[in-house]
Amino acid sequence: MSAAQGPGWEVGAERLRCLARLAARGKRRSAAVARFMLDLDRHVHDLAADLAAGTYRPAAGRAFWIRDPKPRLICALPFRDRVAQHLLIEATLPAIERSLRPQTYACRRGFGTHAGLRRAADLARTHAFVLRVDVRRFFPSRDHAVRRRLLDHTTPPPWRWLRDRFLDAPAQVERVVQHFPGDDLLTPLARPHGLPIGSLTSQIWANVYLAPIDHLLAAHLGLGTFVRYCDDLLVFHDDPGRLRAALAAIRDRALELRLRLHPTKTRRHRTSDPVPFLGFVLRRRGQGVQVRLRHENVRRMRGRMRVVRALFACGALDVEEVTSRVRAWLAHARHGHTRALLEAELARLTFTRGDESPEARS
């Protein structure tokens, strides 16, 4: 879109300032965020002018790998582009919310990880079987043409140009080669796919991409007893035959979305067996449900605490920051039956400055 073919709307500078402050929450220590906020008026004016003229284009993000617990390629966008993403999501989120089922818990106000965990525990308490569905390499696999078609229903026409700029922006994503019915040998290479993990749109659009499976379960199969968090899905029922039929229908719908289900993680369980979900393990015991932290979650926490101890010892973190990080993990872990585990882990935690004696503990 050229400047002469602008979107036909203007964004107020004050609105962009508010969105910049929102995007900067929790990131004030970042040098890039600090530079943007120190010269906020100029950056906001330039961004508003580019948006009004239709000349805005996202820059390539900084790509890096993490292991959490498996290797993932993360793309960190420049802060200017994060502000533009907040603007796009603010404009489209009401329509996105109307398109989603109440069983979808990721990245929604009033929902979230722990609400989804509680709902899954409630359903495990009252049902004998659960179908666990996991999409294989969900973020790298998402097809651009399919995603664009799904987002057309939730993106007002004046905002589609900005949505397409983010869809078509240069980004490093993992290459996935998967063939679907009707493809030839080169189709997976010719069709753009993948969306970088780490951006706001990636998380929100993940809900939209799998919404057809939610509607399939609730409206067509009459199975409203499910919980979905991004690409992690649990479907509960007392009849294993209903769950077998649901799995076949989900697999067919996933193929229409150019997705494949994970061959080993997707399976039916008894709710009396351990079922992993959102970093915890659910297991029905009599009339109740036991909720335990996964061993991988505890191992990752211990690794993070080793880093925190090292940073505190060299003076890179103060007492308030250490306390905040420990309390954040404790608040998450306490959503399970973890009292004995937390007491043991807290007894292991000691923080000492590098120039303090062993007796001088924080």
Short mmCIF file of C-alpha atoms in Angstrom, two decimals, residues 132-137 178 247 251 260-268:
data_model
loop_
_atom_site.label_atom_id
_atom_site.label_comp_id
_atom_site.label_asym_id
_atom_site.label_seq_id
_atom_site.Cartn_x
_atom_site.Cartn_y
_atom_site.Cartn_z
CA ARG A 132 -5.69 -35.36 25.26
CA VAL A 133 -4.99 -33.61 21.93
CA ASP A 134 -1.71 -31.97 21.04
CA VAL A 135 -0.90 -30.33 17.69
CA ARG A 136 2.47 -31.23 16.28
CA ARG A 137 4.75 -28.16 15.96
CA GLN A 178 4.43 -31.63 6.02
CA LEU A 247 -10.62 -37.77 17.79
CA ARG A 251 -7.99 -35.12 13.04
CA ARG A 260 -1.20 -32.66 12.12
CA LEU A 261 -1.81 -34.07 15.58
CA HIS A 262 1.13 -35.27 17.64
CA PRO A 263 1.31 -39.05 17.17
CA THR A 264 2.25 -39.95 20.76
CA LYS A 265 0.92 -37.11 22.90
CA THR A 266 -2.57 -37.34 21.38
CA ARG A 267 -4.32 -40.24 23.13
CA ARG A 268 -7.22 -41.22 25.39
#
